[in-house]
């Protein structure tokens, strides 16, 4: 029997308000941009859009790097492209580890065959710069890899000074800024770090599936010297480089940079609709202004925190280093965290996040990112959470949370 396609209706998802740690609802302008007509990948209009994307993402990354572009895939694609292109088997890499996404870096590095060293902080804290300095001294790594905002713990690692430490030790540096780009300041050049990567589905307010990346000249030089194969070198029409080859074709940053260069050497087919989305995300970010946007995310985080505390709940993690755009909160004793999440979804169409690893069942993670870092969405979420907690029999002072959040928004 052939499958009757009318069994499945047209896509018509429920209108959920996504207030978890990402993904979030995309800005309607981004969804509209994605429905624009397609172009051939070497069409001058298309390569013109690619150049515009490079220009648009430089200020968002806080960089003048020539190599500022997109990796096709979710944020993890850019993480993997960076690590597989920078690191050869046997290279020593220091991972600054303070949550689940630090563990992801070690997982990818172990597949590459790197010698992995870590400098760790307990979940809910960040790693002091002096501890990173001491670990660099102790391990003499070729690369230092770090997460900026780790949504698993809601902590943001301070990064000022990291680049100087790395350069003084002859190491390159990599930062995963997926959860913070477009919501907290990314200062690739001031931090002095070599590669920073992101994703659209958090504070940039787009769908997942495109990963912005910026690459310093020093990192690009290192990567070009490790071109993948003889054939790759011939295709690029270049001299043979030294050293071991990049162990991936799809994630070979040398080939992807050639594709984004004036040479336009064919690699993959650029994901056209995702490029439209990434371009519109960046136009929205820069149209709002970076400072205004960071201030809006900070206000949302302040309001969320004040509202949760006014309900008598305990916010998770060190206040000084908490991310502004996602807030962890302890599930109160005797409350079924999953029952509350279900009630939030079924009664209010609001999604909040659960947690992983050591924090599973301990905290909820409530985000306010990108298009959802808005006052009314924060207030709706707090009002809904209060109603659900009261219904579950948790004793809290009614009516305080929303008022405290309105006050804290400023
Ligand atoms: C959300 C997140 C990712 C997600 O990667 P995807 O491949 O887009 O799912 C990676 N790193 C960090 C720090 C994140 O918060």
mmCIF file of C-alpha atoms and ligand atoms in Angstrom:
data_model
loop_
_atom_site.group_PDB
_atom_site.id
_atom_site.type_symbol
_atom_site.label_atom_id
_atom_site.label_comp_id
_atom_site.label_asym_id
_atom_site.label_seq_id
_atom_site.Cartn_x
_atom_site.Cartn_y
_atom_site.Cartn_z
ATOM 1 C CA UNK A 1 0.000 0.000 0.000
ATOM 2 C CA UNK A 2 1.516 3.367 -0.939
ATOM 3 C CA UNK A 3 1.530 5.874 1.876
ATOM 4 C CA UNK A 4 -1.386 8.313 1.642
ATOM 5 C CA UNK A 5 0.312 11.715 2.075
ATOM 6 C CA UNK A 6 -2.928 13.386 3.156
ATOM 7 C CA UNK A 7 -2.683 11.373 6.389
ATOM 8 C CA UNK A 8 -0.188 13.997 7.528
ATOM 9 C CA UNK A 9 -1.550 17.528 7.595
ATOM 10 C CA UNK A 10 0.277 20.662 6.648
ATOM 11 C CA UNK A 11 2.771 21.738 9.342
ATOM 12 C CA UNK A 12 0.813 23.721 11.919
ATOM 13 C CA UNK A 13 2.677 23.668 15.234
ATOM 14 C CA UNK A 14 1.116 24.977 18.445
ATOM 15 C CA UNK A 15 2.031 28.542 19.426
ATOM 16 C CA UNK A 16 4.506 27.785 22.191
ATOM 17 C CA UNK A 17 6.441 30.469 23.978
ATOM 18 C CA UNK A 18 9.951 29.013 24.244
ATOM 19 C CA UNK A 19 11.421 30.269 27.532
ATOM 20 C CA UNK A 20 13.995 27.521 28.005
ATOM 21 C CA UNK A 21 17.773 27.649 27.451
ATOM 22 C CA UNK A 22 17.264 27.549 23.662
ATOM 23 C CA UNK A 23 15.989 27.159 21.045
ATOM 24 C CA UNK A 24 13.712 30.182 21.242
ATOM 25 C CA UNK A 25 11.015 31.561 18.947
ATOM 26 C CA UNK A 26 12.587 33.098 15.855
ATOM 27 C CA UNK A 27 11.948 36.737 15.024
ATOM 28 C CA UNK A 28 9.160 36.915 12.380
ATOM 29 C CA UNK A 29 11.463 38.900 10.080
ATOM 30 C CA UNK A 30 13.887 35.955 10.125
ATOM 31 C CA UNK A 31 11.125 33.510 9.190
ATOM 32 C CA UNK A 32 10.078 35.795 6.344
ATOM 33 C CA UNK A 33 13.653 36.072 5.068
ATOM 34 C CA UNK A 34 13.873 32.265 4.986
ATOM 35 C CA UNK A 35 10.946 32.030 2.604
ATOM 36 C CA UNK A 36 12.684 34.172 -0.056
ATOM 37 C CA UNK A 37 13.472 32.590 -3.432
ATOM 38 C CA UNK A 38 16.643 30.534 -3.864
ATOM 39 C CA UNK A 39 19.771 31.400 -5.856
ATOM 40 C CA UNK A 40 22.583 29.383 -7.393
ATOM 41 C CA UNK A 41 25.607 29.279 -5.138
ATOM 42 C CA UNK A 42 27.883 31.222 -7.513
ATOM 43 C CA UNK A 43 25.233 33.742 -8.554
ATOM 44 C CA UNK A 44 26.681 37.223 -7.969
ATOM 45 C CA UNK A 45 23.625 38.079 -5.838
ATOM 46 C CA UNK A 46 24.344 35.048 -3.650
ATOM 47 C CA UNK A 47 28.068 35.679 -3.272
ATOM 48 C CA UNK A 48 27.142 39.312 -2.582
ATOM 49 C CA UNK A 49 24.923 38.121 0.292
ATOM 50 C CA UNK A 50 27.798 35.961 1.563
ATOM 51 C CA UNK A 51 30.062 39.027 1.652
ATOM 52 C CA UNK A 52 27.356 40.998 3.458
ATOM 53 C CA UNK A 53 27.081 38.231 6.059
ATOM 54 C CA UNK A 54 30.844 38.464 6.647
ATOM 55 C CA UNK A 55 30.554 42.223 7.193
ATOM 56 C CA UNK A 56 27.460 41.944 9.401
ATOM 57 C CA UNK A 57 28.945 39.386 11.801
ATOM 58 C CA UNK A 58 32.258 41.192 12.433
ATOM 59 C CA UNK A 59 30.762 43.749 14.856
ATOM 60 C CA UNK A 60 28.611 41.045 16.472
ATOM 61 C CA UNK A 61 31.774 39.058 17.252
ATOM 62 C CA UNK A 62 33.649 42.231 18.218
ATOM 63 C CA UNK A 63 36.325 41.637 15.608
ATOM 64 C CA UNK A 64 38.000 42.909 12.479
ATOM 65 C CA UNK A 65 38.850 39.318 11.410
ATOM 66 C CA UNK A 66 38.709 38.814 7.658
ATOM 67 C CA UNK A 67 37.491 35.244 8.158
ATOM 68 C CA UNK A 68 34.065 35.809 9.664
ATOM 69 C CA UNK A 69 31.451 33.596 8.027
ATOM 70 C CA UNK A 70 28.966 30.746 8.533
ATOM 71 C CA UNK A 71 29.333 27.015 9.027
ATOM 72 C CA UNK A 72 26.296 25.132 7.699
ATOM 73 C CA UNK A 73 24.899 23.074 10.564
ATOM 74 C CA UNK A 74 23.901 23.679 14.150
ATOM 75 C CA UNK A 75 26.254 25.328 16.621
ATOM 76 C CA UNK A 76 27.990 22.012 17.202
ATOM 77 C CA UNK A 77 29.068 21.987 13.545
ATOM 78 C CA UNK A 78 31.164 25.114 14.093
ATOM 79 C CA UNK A 79 32.588 23.705 17.327
ATOM 80 C CA UNK A 80 33.644 20.523 15.545
ATOM 81 C CA UNK A 81 34.960 22.392 12.474
ATOM 82 C CA UNK A 82 37.115 24.570 14.729
ATOM 83 C CA UNK A 83 38.561 21.723 16.762
ATOM 84 C CA UNK A 84 39.141 19.281 13.895
ATOM 85 C CA UNK A 85 40.791 22.025 11.831
ATOM 86 C CA UNK A 86 42.994 23.382 14.633
ATOM 87 C CA UNK A 87 44.008 20.183 16.406
ATOM 88 C CA UNK A 88 46.071 17.245 15.123
ATOM 89 C CA UNK A 89 46.195 13.850 16.814
ATOM 90 C CA UNK A 90 48.629 14.005 19.717
ATOM 91 C CA UNK A 91 48.325 17.784 20.171
ATOM 92 C CA UNK A 92 47.924 18.859 23.786
ATOM 93 C CA UNK A 93 44.737 20.875 24.402
ATOM 94 C CA UNK A 94 43.642 22.560 27.612
ATOM 95 C CA UNK A 95 39.863 22.668 28.138
ATOM 96 C CA UNK A 96 38.417 25.205 30.565
ATOM 97 C CA UNK A 97 35.595 23.083 31.934
ATOM 98 C CA UNK A 98 32.689 24.321 34.044
ATOM 99 C CA UNK A 99 29.670 22.488 32.599
ATOM 100 C CA UNK A 100 28.205 20.152 30.019
ATOM 101 C CA UNK A 101 29.498 22.093 27.023
ATOM 102 C CA UNK A 102 33.045 21.933 28.395
ATOM 103 C CA UNK A 103 32.564 18.168 28.459
ATOM 104 C CA UNK A 104 31.391 18.334 24.828
ATOM 105 C CA UNK A 105 34.714 19.981 23.898
ATOM 106 C CA UNK A 106 36.612 17.130 25.563
ATOM 107 C CA UNK A 107 34.397 14.561 23.828
ATOM 108 C CA UNK A 108 35.104 16.006 20.372
ATOM 109 C CA UNK A 109 38.817 16.385 21.176
ATOM 110 C CA UNK A 110 39.042 12.757 22.278
ATOM 111 C CA UNK A 111 37.719 11.638 18.859
ATOM 112 C CA UNK A 112 40.430 13.769 17.221
ATOM 113 C CA UNK A 113 43.049 12.005 19.349
ATOM 114 C CA UNK A 114 44.184 15.096 21.224
ATOM 115 C CA UNK A 115 45.948 14.862 24.561
ATOM 116 C CA UNK A 116 43.347 16.510 26.784
ATOM 117 C CA UNK A 117 44.075 18.489 29.925
ATOM 118 C CA UNK A 118 41.331 20.271 31.870
ATOM 119 C CA UNK A 119 41.087 23.059 34.383
ATOM 120 C CA UNK A 120 37.757 22.696 36.152
ATOM 121 C CA UNK A 121 35.237 24.572 38.235
ATOM 122 C CA UNK A 122 32.295 23.002 40.065
ATOM 123 C CA UNK A 123 28.942 23.377 38.244
ATOM 124 C CA UNK A 124 27.606 26.809 39.221
ATOM 125 C CA UNK A 125 31.003 28.524 39.232
ATOM 126 C CA UNK A 126 33.548 29.665 36.635
ATOM 127 C CA UNK A 127 37.315 29.148 36.445
ATOM 128 C CA UNK A 128 39.450 32.004 37.860
ATOM 129 C CA UNK A 129 41.879 33.476 35.282
ATOM 130 C CA UNK A 130 44.794 32.692 37.652
ATOM 131 C CA UNK A 131 43.821 29.020 37.594
ATOM 132 C CA UNK A 132 43.742 29.097 33.773
ATOM 133 C CA UNK A 133 47.177 30.785 33.765
ATOM 134 C CA UNK A 134 48.582 28.130 36.083
ATOM 135 C CA UNK A 135 47.097 25.331 33.979
ATOM 136 C CA UNK A 136 48.597 26.794 30.783
ATOM 137 C CA UNK A 137 51.974 26.965 32.534
ATOM 138 C CA UNK A 138 51.656 23.394 33.786
ATOM 139 C CA UNK A 139 50.416 21.778 30.552
ATOM 140 C CA UNK A 140 51.984 23.902 27.735
ATOM 141 C CA UNK A 141 48.991 23.324 25.410
ATOM 142 C CA UNK A 142 48.865 24.034 21.678
ATOM 143 C CA UNK A 143 45.222 25.150 22.077
ATOM 144 C CA UNK A 144 43.101 26.434 24.950
ATOM 145 C CA UNK A 145 39.381 25.711 24.433
ATOM 146 C CA UNK A 146 36.660 27.302 26.492
ATOM 147 C CA UNK A 147 32.905 27.924 26.599
ATOM 148 C CA UNK A 148 31.722 31.504 27.148
ATOM 149 C CA UNK A 149 28.185 30.986 28.473
ATOM 150 C CA UNK A 150 27.499 27.380 29.471
ATOM 151 C CA UNK A 151 23.706 27.042 29.448
ATOM 152 C CA UNK A 152 23.930 23.764 31.384
ATOM 153 C CA UNK A 153 24.996 25.706 34.491
ATOM 154 C CA UNK A 154 23.900 29.253 33.429
ATOM 155 C CA UNK A 155 27.434 30.541 34.116
ATOM 156 C CA UNK A 156 29.397 32.969 31.905
ATOM 157 C CA UNK A 157 33.179 32.571 31.985
ATOM 158 C CA UNK A 158 35.013 35.944 32.106
ATOM 159 C CA UNK A 159 37.438 35.948 29.152
ATOM 160 C CA UNK A 160 39.324 39.253 29.334
ATOM 161 C CA UNK A 161 43.029 38.446 29.365
ATOM 162 C CA UNK A 162 42.688 34.894 28.028
ATOM 163 C CA UNK A 163 44.231 35.734 24.643
ATOM 164 C CA UNK A 164 47.312 37.348 26.197
ATOM 165 C CA UNK A 165 47.934 34.284 28.354
ATOM 166 C CA UNK A 166 47.600 31.992 25.339
ATOM 167 C CA UNK A 167 49.801 34.053 23.039
ATOM 168 C CA UNK A 168 52.514 34.360 25.689
ATOM 169 C CA UNK A 169 52.515 30.555 25.889
ATOM 170 C CA UNK A 170 52.442 30.076 22.096
ATOM 171 C CA UNK A 171 48.940 28.560 22.220
ATOM 172 C CA UNK A 172 45.934 29.270 20.003
ATOM 173 C CA UNK A 173 42.532 29.743 21.621
ATOM 174 C CA UNK A 174 38.950 28.694 20.877
ATOM 175 C CA UNK A 175 35.686 29.938 22.470
ATOM 176 C CA UNK A 176 32.165 28.477 22.126
ATOM 177 C CA UNK A 177 29.881 31.523 22.422
ATOM 178 C CA UNK A 178 26.722 29.837 21.127
ATOM 179 C CA UNK A 179 24.602 30.730 24.115
ATOM 180 C CA UNK A 180 25.734 34.340 24.489
ATOM 181 C CA UNK A 181 26.249 35.741 20.977
ATOM 182 C CA UNK A 182 23.758 38.542 20.401
ATOM 183 C CA UNK A 183 22.795 38.640 24.093
ATOM 184 C CA UNK A 184 26.004 39.284 26.042
ATOM 185 C CA UNK A 185 29.069 41.096 24.750
ATOM 186 C CA UNK A 186 31.334 39.025 22.486
ATOM 187 C CA UNK A 187 34.721 40.741 22.201
ATOM 188 C CA UNK A 188 36.862 38.389 20.126
ATOM 189 C CA UNK A 189 39.546 41.028 19.467
ATOM 190 C CA UNK A 190 39.650 42.468 22.998
ATOM 191 C CA UNK A 191 39.732 38.966 24.509
ATOM 192 C CA UNK A 192 42.484 38.234 21.968
ATOM 193 C CA UNK A 193 41.078 34.794 21.164
ATOM 194 C CA UNK A 194 41.581 33.087 17.804
ATOM 195 C CA UNK A 195 38.294 31.377 16.958
ATOM 196 C CA UNK A 196 34.836 32.139 18.336
ATOM 197 C CA UNK A 197 31.711 30.291 17.196
ATOM 198 C CA UNK A 198 27.973 30.696 17.727
ATOM 199 C CA UNK A 199 24.558 29.504 16.616
ATOM 200 C CA UNK A 200 21.367 31.283 15.625
ATOM 201 C CA UNK A 201 18.864 29.682 17.994
ATOM 202 C CA UNK A 202 19.721 31.464 21.220
ATOM 203 C CA UNK A 203 20.164 35.233 21.557
ATOM 204 C CA UNK A 204 20.413 35.827 17.796
ATOM 205 C CA UNK A 205 16.726 34.921 17.592
ATOM 206 C CA UNK A 206 16.823 32.568 14.601
ATOM 207 C CA UNK A 207 16.273 28.857 14.006
ATOM 208 C CA UNK A 208 19.057 26.355 14.604
ATOM 209 C CA UNK A 209 20.984 25.259 11.532
ATOM 210 C CA UNK A 210 23.588 27.934 10.825
ATOM 211 C CA UNK A 211 26.675 28.620 12.925
ATOM 212 C CA UNK A 212 28.530 31.943 12.667
ATOM 213 C CA UNK A 213 32.313 31.729 13.149
ATOM 214 C CA UNK A 214 35.214 34.161 13.278
ATOM 215 C CA UNK A 215 38.835 33.103 12.732
ATOM 216 C CA UNK A 216 41.968 35.167 13.422
ATOM 217 C CA UNK A 217 44.713 35.453 10.797
ATOM 218 C CA UNK A 218 47.028 33.437 13.054
ATOM 219 C CA UNK A 219 44.508 30.589 13.301
ATOM 220 C CA UNK A 220 43.791 30.751 9.557
ATOM 221 C CA UNK A 221 47.512 30.469 8.789
ATOM 222 C CA UNK A 222 47.798 27.432 11.068
ATOM 223 C CA UNK A 223 44.759 25.814 9.408
ATOM 224 C CA UNK A 224 45.881 26.526 5.828
ATOM 225 C CA UNK A 225 49.182 24.818 6.669
ATOM 226 C CA UNK A 226 47.285 21.576 7.415
ATOM 227 C CA UNK A 227 45.202 21.221 4.233
ATOM 228 C CA UNK A 228 43.283 17.999 4.138
ATOM 229 C CA UNK A 229 44.701 15.893 1.306
ATOM 230 C CA UNK A 230 46.897 16.083 -1.765
ATOM 231 C CA UNK A 231 43.694 16.397 -3.776
ATOM 232 C CA UNK A 232 42.501 19.243 -1.546
ATOM 233 C CA UNK A 233 45.776 21.052 -2.113
ATOM 234 C CA UNK A 234 45.538 20.523 -5.886
ATOM 235 C CA UNK A 235 41.918 21.742 -5.895
ATOM 236 C CA UNK A 236 43.019 24.892 -4.122
ATOM 237 C CA UNK A 237 45.973 25.261 -6.523
ATOM 238 C CA UNK A 238 48.346 25.778 -3.607
ATOM 239 C CA UNK A 239 51.703 24.595 -2.351
ATOM 240 C CA UNK A 240 51.726 21.577 -0.058
ATOM 241 C CA UNK A 241 51.516 22.482 3.612
ATOM 242 C CA UNK A 242 53.377 20.790 6.424
ATOM 243 C CA UNK A 243 52.043 18.592 9.173
ATOM 244 C CA UNK A 244 49.151 16.203 9.614
ATOM 245 C CA UNK A 245 46.000 16.673 7.566
ATOM 246 C CA UNK A 246 42.595 17.898 8.720
ATOM 247 C CA UNK A 247 40.569 14.761 9.490
ATOM 248 C CA UNK A 248 37.263 15.886 8.017
ATOM 249 C CA UNK A 249 36.131 17.031 4.612
ATOM 250 C CA UNK A 250 32.841 18.711 5.537
ATOM 251 C CA UNK A 251 34.426 20.507 8.511
ATOM 252 C CA UNK A 252 37.755 21.395 6.835
ATOM 253 C CA UNK A 253 37.951 25.118 7.604
ATOM 254 C CA UNK A 254 40.694 25.598 4.991
ATOM 255 C CA UNK A 255 38.303 24.462 2.267
ATOM 256 C CA UNK A 256 35.410 26.444 3.751
ATOM 257 C CA UNK A 257 37.553 29.608 3.867
ATOM 258 C CA UNK A 258 38.469 29.028 0.207
ATOM 259 C CA UNK A 259 34.755 28.853 -0.545
ATOM 260 C CA UNK A 260 34.084 32.135 1.268
ATOM 261 C CA UNK A 261 37.144 33.811 -0.360
ATOM 262 C CA UNK A 262 37.244 35.535 -3.755
ATOM 263 C CA UNK A 263 38.422 32.202 -5.153
ATOM 264 C CA UNK A 264 34.938 30.740 -4.438
ATOM 265 C CA UNK A 265 36.318 27.205 -4.623
ATOM 266 C CA UNK A 266 33.410 24.826 -4.494
ATOM 267 C CA UNK A 267 33.079 22.943 -1.214
ATOM 268 C CA UNK A 268 29.488 22.245 -0.118
ATOM 269 C CA UNK A 269 26.389 24.050 -1.405
ATOM 270 C CA UNK A 270 25.873 26.993 0.931
ATOM 271 C CA UNK A 271 22.573 26.525 2.817
ATOM 272 C CA UNK A 272 20.825 29.409 1.099
ATOM 273 C CA UNK A 273 17.723 29.769 3.285
ATOM 274 C CA UNK A 274 19.815 29.503 6.445
ATOM 275 C CA UNK A 275 22.156 32.184 5.104
ATOM 276 C CA UNK A 276 19.124 34.424 4.582
ATOM 277 C CA UNK A 277 18.132 33.693 8.191
ATOM 278 C CA UNK A 278 21.614 34.423 9.567
ATOM 279 C CA UNK A 279 21.767 37.640 7.559
ATOM 280 C CA UNK A 280 18.390 38.826 8.867
ATOM 281 C CA UNK A 281 19.316 37.912 12.471
ATOM 282 C CA UNK A 282 22.424 40.084 12.158
ATOM 283 C CA UNK A 283 20.510 42.967 10.564
ATOM 284 C CA UNK A 284 18.044 42.886 13.472
ATOM 285 C CA UNK A 285 20.850 42.772 16.060
ATOM 286 C CA UNK A 286 22.754 45.691 14.544
ATOM 287 C CA UNK A 287 19.549 47.617 13.871
ATOM 288 C CA UNK A 288 18.682 47.430 17.560
ATOM 289 C CA UNK A 289 22.284 48.285 18.473
ATOM 290 C CA UNK A 290 24.609 45.966 20.383
ATOM 291 C CA UNK A 291 24.563 47.968 23.623
ATOM 292 C CA UNK A 292 20.767 48.270 23.618
ATOM 293 C CA UNK A 293 20.463 44.579 22.936
ATOM 294 C CA UNK A 294 22.800 43.565 25.751
ATOM 295 C CA UNK A 295 20.917 45.958 28.062
ATOM 296 C CA UNK A 296 17.601 44.343 27.068
ATOM 297 C CA UNK A 297 18.909 40.860 27.876
ATOM 298 C CA UNK A 298 20.328 42.161 31.175
ATOM 299 C CA UNK A 299 16.948 43.692 32.068
ATOM 300 C CA UNK A 300 15.202 40.414 31.256
ATOM 301 C CA UNK A 301 17.634 38.467 33.451
ATOM 302 C CA UNK A 302 17.284 40.997 36.272
ATOM 303 C CA UNK A 303 13.487 40.858 36.082
ATOM 304 C CA UNK A 304 13.398 37.059 35.918
ATOM 305 C CA UNK A 305 15.722 36.758 38.918
ATOM 306 C CA UNK A 306 13.754 39.299 40.964
ATOM 307 C CA UNK A 307 10.474 37.581 40.146
ATOM 308 C CA UNK A 308 11.754 34.116 41.064
ATOM 309 C CA UNK A 309 13.193 35.402 44.339
ATOM 310 C CA UNK A 310 9.935 37.217 45.160
ATOM 311 C CA UNK A 311 8.195 33.822 44.900
ATOM 312 C CA UNK A 312 10.555 32.546 47.575
ATOM 313 C CA UNK A 313 12.600 30.430 45.146
ATOM 314 C CA UNK A 314 16.392 30.116 45.215
ATOM 315 C CA UNK A 315 18.322 31.127 42.111
ATOM 316 C CA UNK A 316 21.156 28.761 41.136
ATOM 317 C CA UNK A 317 24.831 29.706 40.893
ATOM 318 C CA UNK A 318 27.198 32.542 41.693
ATOM 319 C CA UNK A 319 25.474 35.901 41.116
ATOM 320 C CA UNK A 320 28.625 37.616 39.830
ATOM 321 C CA UNK A 321 29.071 35.235 36.888
ATOM 322 C CA UNK A 322 25.499 34.249 36.019
ATOM 323 C CA UNK A 323 24.462 34.603 32.371
ATOM 324 C CA UNK A 324 21.893 37.356 31.847
ATOM 325 C CA UNK A 325 19.859 35.383 29.328
ATOM 326 C CA UNK A 326 19.180 32.128 31.144
ATOM 327 C CA UNK A 327 18.454 31.724 34.834
ATOM 328 C CA UNK A 328 18.696 28.518 36.839
ATOM 329 C CA UNK A 329 16.318 28.137 39.759
ATOM 330 C CA UNK A 330 16.135 25.356 42.336
ATOM 331 C CA UNK A 331 13.041 23.178 42.140
ATOM 332 C CA UNK A 332 11.580 23.608 45.628
ATOM 333 C CA UNK A 333 11.548 20.632 47.950
ATOM 334 C CA UNK A 334 8.430 18.480 47.507
ATOM 335 C CA UNK A 335 7.580 19.931 44.086
ATOM 336 C CA UNK A 336 7.590 17.642 41.028
ATOM 337 C CA UNK A 337 9.662 19.614 38.519
ATOM 338 C CA UNK A 338 8.394 17.708 35.478
ATOM 339 C CA UNK A 339 4.736 18.100 36.552
ATOM 340 C CA UNK A 340 5.228 21.876 36.691
ATOM 341 C CA UNK A 341 6.891 21.920 33.275
ATOM 342 C CA UNK A 342 4.003 19.894 31.849
ATOM 343 C CA UNK A 343 1.413 22.235 33.403
ATOM 344 C CA UNK A 344 3.313 25.275 32.060
ATOM 345 C CA UNK A 345 3.197 23.748 28.594
ATOM 346 C CA UNK A 346 -0.372 22.445 28.639
ATOM 347 C CA UNK A 347 -2.125 25.310 30.426
ATOM 348 C CA UNK A 348 0.008 28.258 29.285
ATOM 349 C CA UNK A 349 1.815 27.067 26.105
ATOM 350 C CA UNK A 350 5.097 28.054 27.774
ATOM 351 C CA UNK A 351 8.205 25.881 27.652
ATOM 352 C CA UNK A 352 10.839 26.144 30.388
ATOM 353 C CA UNK A 353 13.972 24.014 30.577
ATOM 354 C CA UNK A 354 14.996 21.000 32.557
ATOM 355 C CA UNK A 355 18.646 20.292 33.477
ATOM 356 C CA UNK A 356 21.362 17.712 32.813
ATOM 357 C CA UNK A 357 23.922 15.670 34.709
ATOM 358 C CA UNK A 358 24.475 16.656 38.314
ATOM 359 C CA UNK A 359 21.680 19.256 38.056
ATOM 360 C CA UNK A 360 19.017 16.911 36.603
ATOM 361 C CA UNK A 361 15.899 17.155 38.752
ATOM 362 C CA UNK A 362 17.543 19.908 40.806
ATOM 363 C CA UNK A 363 16.909 23.065 38.798
ATOM 364 C CA UNK A 364 14.752 24.496 36.046
ATOM 365 C CA UNK A 365 16.456 26.690 33.480
ATOM 366 C CA UNK A 366 14.385 29.649 32.328
ATOM 367 C CA UNK A 367 15.647 31.634 29.369
ATOM 368 C CA UNK A 368 14.839 35.045 27.954
ATOM 369 C CA UNK A 369 16.780 35.175 24.708
ATOM 370 C CA UNK A 370 16.643 37.103 21.457
ATOM 371 C CA UNK A 371 13.070 37.736 20.376
ATOM 372 C CA UNK A 372 11.866 36.355 23.727
ATOM 373 C CA UNK A 373 13.945 38.670 25.936
ATOM 374 C CA UNK A 374 10.933 40.945 26.223
ATOM 375 C CA UNK A 375 9.251 42.328 29.280
ATOM 376 C CA UNK A 376 5.793 40.901 28.621
ATOM 377 C CA UNK A 377 7.194 37.422 27.953
ATOM 378 C CA UNK A 378 9.169 37.454 31.198
ATOM 379 C CA UNK A 379 6.101 38.652 33.123
ATOM 380 C CA UNK A 380 3.849 36.025 31.493
ATOM 381 C CA UNK A 381 6.333 33.287 32.359
ATOM 382 C CA UNK A 382 6.568 34.360 35.991
ATOM 383 C CA UNK A 383 2.793 34.673 36.320
ATOM 384 C CA UNK A 384 2.309 31.222 34.826
ATOM 385 C CA UNK A 385 4.981 29.643 37.018
ATOM 386 C CA UNK A 386 3.394 31.175 40.119
ATOM 387 C CA UNK A 387 -0.027 29.792 39.156
ATOM 388 C CA UNK A 388 1.407 26.315 38.507
ATOM 389 C CA UNK A 389 3.320 26.256 41.799
ATOM 390 C CA UNK A 390 0.228 27.344 43.737
ATOM 391 C CA UNK A 391 -1.811 24.659 42.022
ATOM 392 C CA UNK A 392 0.793 22.058 42.977
ATOM 393 C CA UNK A 393 0.333 23.145 46.584
ATOM 394 C CA UNK A 394 3.588 25.075 47.000
ATOM 395 C CA UNK A 395 3.122 27.875 49.547
ATOM 396 C CA UNK A 396 4.293 31.194 48.129
ATOM 397 C CA UNK A 397 3.290 34.817 48.656
ATOM 398 C CA UNK A 398 0.841 35.345 45.757
ATOM 399 C CA UNK A 399 1.085 38.326 43.444
ATOM 400 C CA UNK A 400 4.619 39.378 44.380
ATOM 401 C CA UNK A 401 6.641 37.907 41.495
ATOM 402 C CA UNK A 402 5.263 39.889 38.573
ATOM 403 C CA UNK A 403 5.351 43.148 40.526
ATOM 404 C CA UNK A 404 8.985 42.532 41.560
ATOM 405 C CA UNK A 405 9.912 41.756 37.950
ATOM 406 C CA UNK A 406 8.227 44.924 36.656
ATOM 407 C CA UNK A 407 10.167 46.933 39.223
ATOM 408 C CA UNK A 408 13.465 45.213 38.392
ATOM 409 C CA UNK A 409 13.081 45.661 34.627
ATOM 410 C CA UNK A 410 13.497 49.424 35.263
HETATM 411 C C1 LIG B 1 22.971 25.514 23.005
HETATM 412 C C2 LIG B 1 24.447 25.375 22.991
HETATM 413 C C3 LIG B 1 25.077 24.634 21.996
HETATM 414 C C4 LIG B 1 24.166 23.956 21.018
HETATM 415 O O1 LIG B 1 24.647 23.393 19.898
HETATM 416 P P1 LIG B 1 23.635 22.919 18.763
HETATM 417 O O2 LIG B 1 24.471 22.076 17.926
HETATM 418 O O3 LIG B 1 23.129 24.141 18.052
HETATM 419 O O4 LIG B 1 22.511 22.192 19.442
HETATM 420 C C5 LIG B 1 26.453 24.584 21.983
HETATM 421 N N1 LIG B 1 27.185 25.221 22.934
HETATM 422 C C6 LIG B 1 26.587 25.930 23.926
HETATM 423 C C7 LIG B 1 27.406 26.625 24.938
HETATM 424 C C8 LIG B 1 25.202 26.016 23.972
HETATM 425 O O5 LIG B 1 24.593 26.695 24.945
#
